mmCIF file of C-alpha atoms in Angstrom:
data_model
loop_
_atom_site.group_PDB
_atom_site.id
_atom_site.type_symbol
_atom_site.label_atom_id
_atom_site.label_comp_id
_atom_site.label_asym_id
_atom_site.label_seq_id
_atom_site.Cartn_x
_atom_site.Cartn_y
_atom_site.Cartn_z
ATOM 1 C CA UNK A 5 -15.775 -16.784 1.808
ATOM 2 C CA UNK A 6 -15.969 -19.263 -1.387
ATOM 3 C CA UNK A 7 -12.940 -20.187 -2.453
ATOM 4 C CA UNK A 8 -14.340 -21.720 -5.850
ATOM 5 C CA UNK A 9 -12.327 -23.692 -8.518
ATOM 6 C CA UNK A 10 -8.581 -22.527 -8.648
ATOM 7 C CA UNK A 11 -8.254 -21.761 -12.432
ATOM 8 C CA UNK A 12 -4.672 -21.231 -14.085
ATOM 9 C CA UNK A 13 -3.237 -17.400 -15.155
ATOM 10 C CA UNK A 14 -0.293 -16.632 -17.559
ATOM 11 C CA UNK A 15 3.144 -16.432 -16.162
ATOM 12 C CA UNK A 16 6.452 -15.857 -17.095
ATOM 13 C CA UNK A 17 8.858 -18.268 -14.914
ATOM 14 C CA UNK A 18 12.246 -19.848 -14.638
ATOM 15 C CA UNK A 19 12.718 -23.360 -14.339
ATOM 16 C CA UNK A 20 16.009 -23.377 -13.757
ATOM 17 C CA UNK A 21 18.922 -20.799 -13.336
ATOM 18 C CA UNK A 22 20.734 -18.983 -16.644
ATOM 19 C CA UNK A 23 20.498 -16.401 -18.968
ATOM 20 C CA UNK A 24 17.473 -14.546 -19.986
ATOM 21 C CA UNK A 25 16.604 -17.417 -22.507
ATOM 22 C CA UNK A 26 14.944 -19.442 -19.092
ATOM 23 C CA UNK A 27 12.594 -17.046 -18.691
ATOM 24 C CA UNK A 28 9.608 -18.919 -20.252
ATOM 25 C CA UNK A 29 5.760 -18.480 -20.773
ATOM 26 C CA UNK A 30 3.550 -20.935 -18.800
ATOM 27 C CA UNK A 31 0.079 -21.593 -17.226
ATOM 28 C CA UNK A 32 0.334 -22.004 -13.628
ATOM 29 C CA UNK A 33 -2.344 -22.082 -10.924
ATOM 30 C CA UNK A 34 -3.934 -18.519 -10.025
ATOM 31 C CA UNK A 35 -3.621 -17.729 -6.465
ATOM 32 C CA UNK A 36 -5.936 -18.500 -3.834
ATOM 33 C CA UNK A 37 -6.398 -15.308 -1.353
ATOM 34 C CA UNK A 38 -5.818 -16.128 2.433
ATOM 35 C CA UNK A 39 -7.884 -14.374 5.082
ATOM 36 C CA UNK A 40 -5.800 -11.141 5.464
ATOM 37 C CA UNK A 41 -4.815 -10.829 1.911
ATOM 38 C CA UNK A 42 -5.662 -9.183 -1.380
ATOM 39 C CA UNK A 43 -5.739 -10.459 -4.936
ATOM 40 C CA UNK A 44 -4.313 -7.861 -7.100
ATOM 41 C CA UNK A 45 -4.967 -8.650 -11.278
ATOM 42 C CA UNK A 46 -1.401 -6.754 -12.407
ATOM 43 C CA UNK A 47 -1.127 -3.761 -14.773
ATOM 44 C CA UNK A 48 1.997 -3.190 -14.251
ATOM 45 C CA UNK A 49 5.245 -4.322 -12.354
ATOM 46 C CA UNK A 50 8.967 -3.376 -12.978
ATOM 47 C CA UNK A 51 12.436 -5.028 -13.148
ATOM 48 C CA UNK A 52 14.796 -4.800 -10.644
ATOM 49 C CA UNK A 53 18.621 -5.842 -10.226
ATOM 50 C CA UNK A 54 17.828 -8.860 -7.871
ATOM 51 C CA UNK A 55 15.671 -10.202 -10.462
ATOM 52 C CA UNK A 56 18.512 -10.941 -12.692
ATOM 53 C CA UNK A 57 20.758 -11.889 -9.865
ATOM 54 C CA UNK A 58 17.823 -14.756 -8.594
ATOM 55 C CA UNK A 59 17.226 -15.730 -12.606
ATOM 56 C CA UNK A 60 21.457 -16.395 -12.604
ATOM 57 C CA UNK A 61 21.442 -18.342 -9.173
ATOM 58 C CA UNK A 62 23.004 -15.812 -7.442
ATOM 59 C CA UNK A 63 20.720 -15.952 -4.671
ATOM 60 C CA UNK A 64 21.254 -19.774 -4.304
ATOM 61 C CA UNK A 65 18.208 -22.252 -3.697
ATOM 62 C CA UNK A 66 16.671 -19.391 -0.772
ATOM 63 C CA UNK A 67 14.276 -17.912 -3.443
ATOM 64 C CA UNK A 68 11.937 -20.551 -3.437
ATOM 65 C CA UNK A 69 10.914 -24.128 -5.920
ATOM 66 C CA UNK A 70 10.924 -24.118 -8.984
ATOM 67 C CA UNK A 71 8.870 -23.148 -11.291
ATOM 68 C CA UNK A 72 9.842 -19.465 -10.067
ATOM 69 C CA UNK A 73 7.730 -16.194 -10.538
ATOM 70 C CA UNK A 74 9.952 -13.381 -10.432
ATOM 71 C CA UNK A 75 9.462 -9.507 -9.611
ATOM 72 C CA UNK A 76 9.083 -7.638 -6.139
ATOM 73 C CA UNK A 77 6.995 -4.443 -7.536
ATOM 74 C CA UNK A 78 2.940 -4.254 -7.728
ATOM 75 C CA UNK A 79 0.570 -2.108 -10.018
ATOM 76 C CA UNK A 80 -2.788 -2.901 -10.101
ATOM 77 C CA UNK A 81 -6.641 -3.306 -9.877
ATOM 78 C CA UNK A 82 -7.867 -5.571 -6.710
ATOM 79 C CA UNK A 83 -10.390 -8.008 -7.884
ATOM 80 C CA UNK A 84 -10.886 -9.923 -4.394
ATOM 81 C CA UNK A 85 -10.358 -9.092 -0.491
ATOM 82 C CA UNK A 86 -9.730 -11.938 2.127
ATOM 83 C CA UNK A 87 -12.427 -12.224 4.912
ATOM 84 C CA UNK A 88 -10.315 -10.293 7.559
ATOM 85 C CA UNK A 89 -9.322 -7.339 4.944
ATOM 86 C CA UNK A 90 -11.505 -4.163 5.491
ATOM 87 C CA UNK A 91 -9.039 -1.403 3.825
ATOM 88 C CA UNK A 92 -9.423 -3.015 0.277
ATOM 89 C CA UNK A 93 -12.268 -3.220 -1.680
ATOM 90 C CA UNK A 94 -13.106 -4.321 -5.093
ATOM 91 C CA UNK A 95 -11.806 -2.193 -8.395
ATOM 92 C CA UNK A 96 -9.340 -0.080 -6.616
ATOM 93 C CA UNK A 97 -6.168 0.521 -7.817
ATOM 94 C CA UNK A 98 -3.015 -0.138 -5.117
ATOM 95 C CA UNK A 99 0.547 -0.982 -5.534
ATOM 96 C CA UNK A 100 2.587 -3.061 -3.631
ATOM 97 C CA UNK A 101 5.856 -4.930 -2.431
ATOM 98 C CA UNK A 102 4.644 -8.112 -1.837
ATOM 99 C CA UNK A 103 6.726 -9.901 1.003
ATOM 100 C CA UNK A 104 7.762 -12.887 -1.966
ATOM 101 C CA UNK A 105 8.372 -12.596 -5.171
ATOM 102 C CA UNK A 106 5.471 -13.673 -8.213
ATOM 103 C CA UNK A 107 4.636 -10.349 -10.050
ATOM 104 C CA UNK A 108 5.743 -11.641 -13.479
ATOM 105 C CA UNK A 109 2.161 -12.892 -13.766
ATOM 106 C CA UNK A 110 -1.649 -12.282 -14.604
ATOM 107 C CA UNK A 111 -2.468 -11.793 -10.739
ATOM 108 C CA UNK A 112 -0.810 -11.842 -7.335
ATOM 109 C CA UNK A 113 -2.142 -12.592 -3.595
ATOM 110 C CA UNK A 114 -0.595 -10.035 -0.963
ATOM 111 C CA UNK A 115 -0.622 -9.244 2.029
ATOM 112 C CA UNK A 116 -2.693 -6.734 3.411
ATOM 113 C CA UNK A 117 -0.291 -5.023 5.226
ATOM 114 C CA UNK A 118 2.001 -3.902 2.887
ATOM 115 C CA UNK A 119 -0.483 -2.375 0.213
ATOM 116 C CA UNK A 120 -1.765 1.088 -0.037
ATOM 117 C CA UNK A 121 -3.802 3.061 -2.748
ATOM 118 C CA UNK A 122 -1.850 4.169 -5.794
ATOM 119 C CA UNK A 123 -1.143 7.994 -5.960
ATOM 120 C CA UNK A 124 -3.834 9.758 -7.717
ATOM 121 C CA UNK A 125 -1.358 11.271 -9.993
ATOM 122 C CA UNK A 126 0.265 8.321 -10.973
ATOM 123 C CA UNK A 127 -0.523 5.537 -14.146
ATOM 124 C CA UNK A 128 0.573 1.954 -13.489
ATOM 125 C CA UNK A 129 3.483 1.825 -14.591
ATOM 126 C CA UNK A 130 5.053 4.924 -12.601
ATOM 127 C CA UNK A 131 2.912 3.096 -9.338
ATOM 128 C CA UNK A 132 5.200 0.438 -10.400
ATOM 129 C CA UNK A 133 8.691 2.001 -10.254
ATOM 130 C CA UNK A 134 7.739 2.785 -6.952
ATOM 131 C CA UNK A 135 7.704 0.363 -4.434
ATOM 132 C CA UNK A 136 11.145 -2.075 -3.789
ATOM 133 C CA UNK A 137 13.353 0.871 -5.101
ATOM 134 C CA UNK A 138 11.620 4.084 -3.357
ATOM 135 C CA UNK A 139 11.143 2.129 0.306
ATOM 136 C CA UNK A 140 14.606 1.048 -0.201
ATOM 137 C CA UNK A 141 15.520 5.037 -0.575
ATOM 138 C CA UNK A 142 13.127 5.914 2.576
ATOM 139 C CA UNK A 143 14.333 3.173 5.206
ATOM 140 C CA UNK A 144 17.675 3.702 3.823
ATOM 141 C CA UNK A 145 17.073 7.641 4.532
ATOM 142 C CA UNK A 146 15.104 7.604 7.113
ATOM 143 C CA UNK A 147 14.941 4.660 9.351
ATOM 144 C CA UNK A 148 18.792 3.577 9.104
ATOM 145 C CA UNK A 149 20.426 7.287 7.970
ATOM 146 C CA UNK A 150 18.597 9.370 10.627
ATOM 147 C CA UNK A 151 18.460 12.040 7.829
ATOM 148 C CA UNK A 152 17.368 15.306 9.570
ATOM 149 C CA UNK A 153 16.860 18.718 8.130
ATOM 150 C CA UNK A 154 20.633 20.442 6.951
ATOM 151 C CA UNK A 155 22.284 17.435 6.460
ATOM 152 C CA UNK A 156 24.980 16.541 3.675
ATOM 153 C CA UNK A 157 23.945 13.435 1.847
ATOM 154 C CA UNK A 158 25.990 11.743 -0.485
ATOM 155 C CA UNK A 159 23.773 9.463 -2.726
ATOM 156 C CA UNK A 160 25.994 7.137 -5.005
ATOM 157 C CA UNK A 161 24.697 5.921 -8.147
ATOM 158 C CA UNK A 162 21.924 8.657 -8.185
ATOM 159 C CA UNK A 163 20.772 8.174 -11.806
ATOM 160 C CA UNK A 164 19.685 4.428 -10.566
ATOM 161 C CA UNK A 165 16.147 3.108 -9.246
ATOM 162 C CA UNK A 166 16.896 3.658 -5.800
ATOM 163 C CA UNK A 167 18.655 6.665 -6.694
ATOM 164 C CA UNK A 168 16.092 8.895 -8.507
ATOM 165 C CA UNK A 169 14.360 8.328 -5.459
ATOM 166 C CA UNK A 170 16.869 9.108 -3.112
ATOM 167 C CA UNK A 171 17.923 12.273 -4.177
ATOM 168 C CA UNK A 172 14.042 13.426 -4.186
ATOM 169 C CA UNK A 173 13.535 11.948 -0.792
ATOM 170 C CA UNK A 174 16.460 13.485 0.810
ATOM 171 C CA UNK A 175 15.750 16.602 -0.696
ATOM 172 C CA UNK A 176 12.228 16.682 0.562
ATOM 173 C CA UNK A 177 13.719 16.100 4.169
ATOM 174 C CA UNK A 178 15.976 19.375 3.585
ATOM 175 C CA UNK A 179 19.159 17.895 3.050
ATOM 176 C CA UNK A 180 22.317 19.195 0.250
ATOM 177 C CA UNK A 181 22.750 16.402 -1.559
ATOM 178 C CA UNK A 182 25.526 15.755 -3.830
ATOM 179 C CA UNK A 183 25.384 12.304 -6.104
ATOM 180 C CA UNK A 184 27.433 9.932 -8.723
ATOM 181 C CA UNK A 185 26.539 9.481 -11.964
ATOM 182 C CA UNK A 186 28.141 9.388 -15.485
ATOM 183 C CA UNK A 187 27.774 12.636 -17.722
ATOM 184 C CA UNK A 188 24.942 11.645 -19.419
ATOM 185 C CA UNK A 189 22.413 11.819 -16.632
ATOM 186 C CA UNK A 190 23.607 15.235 -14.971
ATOM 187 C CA UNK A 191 20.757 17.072 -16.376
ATOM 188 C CA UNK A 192 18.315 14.287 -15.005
ATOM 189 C CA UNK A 193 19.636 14.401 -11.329
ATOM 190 C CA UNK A 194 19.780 18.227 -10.922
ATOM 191 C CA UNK A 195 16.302 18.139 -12.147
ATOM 192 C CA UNK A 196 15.552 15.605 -9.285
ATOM 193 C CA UNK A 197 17.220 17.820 -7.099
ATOM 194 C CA UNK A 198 20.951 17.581 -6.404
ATOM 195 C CA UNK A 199 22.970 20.234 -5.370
ATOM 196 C CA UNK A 200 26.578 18.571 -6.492
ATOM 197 C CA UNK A 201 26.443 16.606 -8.958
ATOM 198 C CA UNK A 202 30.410 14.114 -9.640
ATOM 199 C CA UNK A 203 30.732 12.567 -13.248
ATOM 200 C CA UNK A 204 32.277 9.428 -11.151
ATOM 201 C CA UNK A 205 34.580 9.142 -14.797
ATOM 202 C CA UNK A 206 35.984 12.128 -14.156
ATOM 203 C CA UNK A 207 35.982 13.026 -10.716
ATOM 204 C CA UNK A 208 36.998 11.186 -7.150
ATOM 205 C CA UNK A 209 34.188 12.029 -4.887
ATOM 206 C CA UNK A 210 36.816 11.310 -1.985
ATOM 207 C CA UNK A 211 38.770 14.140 -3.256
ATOM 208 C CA UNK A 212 36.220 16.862 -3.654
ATOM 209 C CA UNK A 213 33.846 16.060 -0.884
ATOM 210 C CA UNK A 214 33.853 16.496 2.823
ATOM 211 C CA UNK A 215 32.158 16.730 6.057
ATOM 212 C CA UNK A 216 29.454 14.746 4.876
ATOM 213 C CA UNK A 217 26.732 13.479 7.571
ATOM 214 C CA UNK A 218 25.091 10.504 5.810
ATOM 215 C CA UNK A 219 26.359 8.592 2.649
ATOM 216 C CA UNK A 220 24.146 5.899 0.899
ATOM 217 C CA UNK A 221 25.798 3.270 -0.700
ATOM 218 C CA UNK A 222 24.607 1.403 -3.365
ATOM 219 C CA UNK A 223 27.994 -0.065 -4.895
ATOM 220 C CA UNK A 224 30.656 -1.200 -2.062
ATOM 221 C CA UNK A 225 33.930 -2.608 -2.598
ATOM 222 C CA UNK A 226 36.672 0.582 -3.194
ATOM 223 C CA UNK A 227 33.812 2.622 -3.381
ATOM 224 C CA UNK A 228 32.292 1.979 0.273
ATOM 225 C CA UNK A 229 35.996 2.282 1.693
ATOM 226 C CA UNK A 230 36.666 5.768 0.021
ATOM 227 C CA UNK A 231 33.456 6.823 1.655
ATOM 228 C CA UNK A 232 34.118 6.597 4.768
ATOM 229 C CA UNK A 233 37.064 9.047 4.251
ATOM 230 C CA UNK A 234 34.092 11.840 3.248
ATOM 231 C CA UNK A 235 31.861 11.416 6.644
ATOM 232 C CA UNK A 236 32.392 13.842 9.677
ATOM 233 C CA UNK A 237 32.717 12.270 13.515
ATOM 234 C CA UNK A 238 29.463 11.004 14.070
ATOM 235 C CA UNK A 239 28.311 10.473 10.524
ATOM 236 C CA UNK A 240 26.714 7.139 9.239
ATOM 237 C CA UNK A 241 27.271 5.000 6.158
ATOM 238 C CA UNK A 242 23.890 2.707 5.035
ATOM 239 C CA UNK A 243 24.876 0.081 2.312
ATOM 240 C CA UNK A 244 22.737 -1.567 0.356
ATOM 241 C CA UNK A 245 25.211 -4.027 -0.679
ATOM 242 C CA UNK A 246 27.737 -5.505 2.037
ATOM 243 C CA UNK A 247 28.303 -5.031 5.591
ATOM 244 C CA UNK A 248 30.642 -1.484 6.507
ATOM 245 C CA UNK A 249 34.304 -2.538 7.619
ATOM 246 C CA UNK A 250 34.249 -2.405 11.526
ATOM 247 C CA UNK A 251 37.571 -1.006 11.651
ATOM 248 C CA UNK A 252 36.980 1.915 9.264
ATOM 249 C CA UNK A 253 33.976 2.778 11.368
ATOM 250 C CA UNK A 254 36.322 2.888 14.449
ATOM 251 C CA UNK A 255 38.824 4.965 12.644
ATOM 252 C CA UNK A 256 37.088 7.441 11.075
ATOM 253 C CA UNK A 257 34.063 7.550 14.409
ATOM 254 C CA UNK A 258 30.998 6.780 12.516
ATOM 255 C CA UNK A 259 28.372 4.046 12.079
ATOM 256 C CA UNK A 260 27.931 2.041 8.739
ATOM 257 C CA UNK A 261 24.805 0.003 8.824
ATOM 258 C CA UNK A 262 23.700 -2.669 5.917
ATOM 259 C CA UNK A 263 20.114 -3.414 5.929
ATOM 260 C CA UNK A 264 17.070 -5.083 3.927
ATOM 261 C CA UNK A 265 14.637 -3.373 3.047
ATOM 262 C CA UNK A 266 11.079 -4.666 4.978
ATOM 263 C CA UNK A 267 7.957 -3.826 2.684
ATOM 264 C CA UNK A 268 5.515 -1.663 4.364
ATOM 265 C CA UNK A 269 1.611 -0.062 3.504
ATOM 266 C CA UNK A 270 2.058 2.833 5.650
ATOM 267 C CA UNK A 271 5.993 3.709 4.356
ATOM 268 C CA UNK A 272 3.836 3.358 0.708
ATOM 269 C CA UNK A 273 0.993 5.642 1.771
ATOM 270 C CA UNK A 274 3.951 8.055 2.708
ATOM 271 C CA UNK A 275 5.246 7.976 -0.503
ATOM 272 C CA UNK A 276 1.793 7.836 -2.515
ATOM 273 C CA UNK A 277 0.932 11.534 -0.466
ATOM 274 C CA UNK A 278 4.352 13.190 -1.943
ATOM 275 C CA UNK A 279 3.684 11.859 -4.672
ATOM 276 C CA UNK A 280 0.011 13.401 -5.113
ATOM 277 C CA UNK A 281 1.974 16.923 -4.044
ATOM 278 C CA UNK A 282 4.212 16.589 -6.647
ATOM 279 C CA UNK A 283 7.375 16.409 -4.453
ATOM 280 C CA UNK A 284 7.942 12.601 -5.843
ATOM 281 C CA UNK A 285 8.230 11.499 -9.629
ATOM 282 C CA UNK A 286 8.852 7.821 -11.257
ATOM 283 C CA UNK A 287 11.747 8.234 -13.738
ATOM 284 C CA UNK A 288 11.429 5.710 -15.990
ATOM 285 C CA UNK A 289 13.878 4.318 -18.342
ATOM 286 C CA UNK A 290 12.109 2.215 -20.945
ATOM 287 C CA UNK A 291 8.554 0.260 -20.903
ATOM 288 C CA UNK A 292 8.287 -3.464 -21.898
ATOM 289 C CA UNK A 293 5.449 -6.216 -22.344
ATOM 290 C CA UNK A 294 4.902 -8.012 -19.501
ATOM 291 C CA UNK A 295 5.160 -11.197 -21.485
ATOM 292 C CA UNK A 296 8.084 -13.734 -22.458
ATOM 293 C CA UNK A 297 9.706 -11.725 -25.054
ATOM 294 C CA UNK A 298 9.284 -8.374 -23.152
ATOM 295 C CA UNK A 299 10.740 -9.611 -19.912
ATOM 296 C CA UNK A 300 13.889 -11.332 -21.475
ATOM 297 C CA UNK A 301 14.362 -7.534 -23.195
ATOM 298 C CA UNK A 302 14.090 -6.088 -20.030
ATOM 299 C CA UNK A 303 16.200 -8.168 -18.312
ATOM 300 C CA UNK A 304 19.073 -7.274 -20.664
ATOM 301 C CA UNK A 305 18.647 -3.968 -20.528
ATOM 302 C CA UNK A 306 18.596 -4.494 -16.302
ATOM 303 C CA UNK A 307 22.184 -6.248 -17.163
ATOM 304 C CA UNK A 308 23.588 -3.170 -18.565
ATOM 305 C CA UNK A 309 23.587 -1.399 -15.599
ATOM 306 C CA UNK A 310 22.714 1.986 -17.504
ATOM 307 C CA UNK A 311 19.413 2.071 -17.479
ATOM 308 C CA UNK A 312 18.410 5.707 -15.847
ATOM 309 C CA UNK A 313 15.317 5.094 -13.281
ATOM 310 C CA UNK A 314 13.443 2.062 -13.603
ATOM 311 C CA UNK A 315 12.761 -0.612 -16.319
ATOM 312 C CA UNK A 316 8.974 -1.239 -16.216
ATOM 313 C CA UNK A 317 6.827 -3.879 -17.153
ATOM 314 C CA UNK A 318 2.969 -3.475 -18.708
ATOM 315 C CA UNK A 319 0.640 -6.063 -18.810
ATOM 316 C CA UNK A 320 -0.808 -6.859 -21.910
ATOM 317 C CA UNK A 321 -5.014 -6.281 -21.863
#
């Protein structure tokens, strides 16, 4: 396959760590496809908390050089297929976690493997909100929370990005599902699905709950602890956030787990089909540029931490 002359794309990157005001606009090389990749031109990606966390150095020098593409979420049209790629072709429209970060930019080379075909039901931008939050939700669910059919799932934080999608996933596998929120986003999770729904300003979810098979937390700290008081013998605790306390686990006879979440096309394809059977929706908070000003905006919104659903990102064309 020709490789031709690399030619530069727009990008917004960070050239060193700090506030939103280091996200800048430059011209940077546009990727060169290897053999069992896929160039995807962008329509739309989204914002998500570990960008912000990476952008203030929280993450240390393990993301990467700089200059430094953020985002983890792709929407988009494929405009070239490596030489060893045979489920892609030209002018589709896929989405994608790519395994590193870079989809703050014009185009993005990925992986193969972890792409699928957008849901025919879905623009970019809800393709977008999918990916890095709703795969979280599923392996979270599924692989590490052994969620079966009857179960009582408590979701925490349900009006978040990995929330919205939690409470629909679980719900789909035929679990009650109670969730934390604050007041103002009742209506929008018991329109997602959940059966008990804890204003976490008035209520102690420790008090009111019990018996509960599977908790997902999203929060730890006092939170993760008081959890653990909730789960029956034999339940488990998945954290997105820190490793479970050993010792709670032995005293109250359950598992807590902490895990990554591992892109994957066939976990997407999954979640593409529910989506085309209307048993999975992107809630979407607000809509940006995908351009300097737009991404610093979005990135102080992200900061908030009340954003309900996901903060999405659409490429100017």
């Amino acid at each position: 396959m020709k490789r031709g002359v690399i030619r530069s794309m727009k990008a917004v990157v960070i050239e060193q760590f700090g506030g939103p005001e280091v996200l800048v606009g430059k011209e940077i090389p546009k990727p060169v496809i290897e053999p069992n990749q896929v160039l995807i031109r962008l329509r739309a990606t989204s914002v998500n908390p570990v960008d912000f966390k990476i952008r203030q150095g929280a993450m240390g020098s393990a993301t990467g050089d700089f200059p430094l593409v953020l985002g983890g979420d792709a929407a988009g049209v494929v405009v070239e297929v490596g030489e060893n790629v045979s489920r892609f072709k030209a002018d589709e429209r896929v989405f994608a976690r790519p395994r590193d970060f870079g989809t703050y930019a014009e185009y993005i080379a990925v992986d193969a493997d972890v792409v699928s075909k957008m849901p025919k039901a879905f623009n970019f931008e809800e393709a977008a909100a999918v990916p890095l939050a709703a795969m979280t939700a599923w392996q979270a669910l599924v692989d590490h929370g052994k969620i079966k059919e009857g179960d009582k799932v408590l979701i925490h934080a349900g009006s978040g990005g990995v929330g919205t999608f939690a409470i629909q996933l679980a719900k789909h596998f035929g679990a009650e599902v109670a969730s934390t929120a604050s007041s103002r986003n009742k209506e929008l999770l018991e329109s997602l699905g959940a059966d008990r729904f804890i204003d976490y300003k008035e209520e102690d979810f420790s008090k009111v709950l019990s018996d509960y098979d599977l908790v997902l937390d999203t929060m730890g700290g006092d939170l993760q602890r008081k959890s653990f008081e909730i789960l029956k013998p034999g339940g488990r605790l998945v954290s997105l956030v820190e490793k479970p306390d050993e010792e709670l686990q032995k005293k109250y006879q359950v598992t807590g787990v902490q895990f990554m979440m591992e892109p994957s096309g066939s976990q997407l394809e999954k979640l593409a089909e529910l989506a085309d059977q209307g048993k999975l929706r992107a809630v979407i908070d607000s809509t940006f540029w995908l351009n300097e000003e737009g991404i610093r905006q979005a990135h102080e919104k992200s900061e908030t931490h009340h954003a309900a659903g996901k903060i999405v990102l659409r490429a100017e064309q």
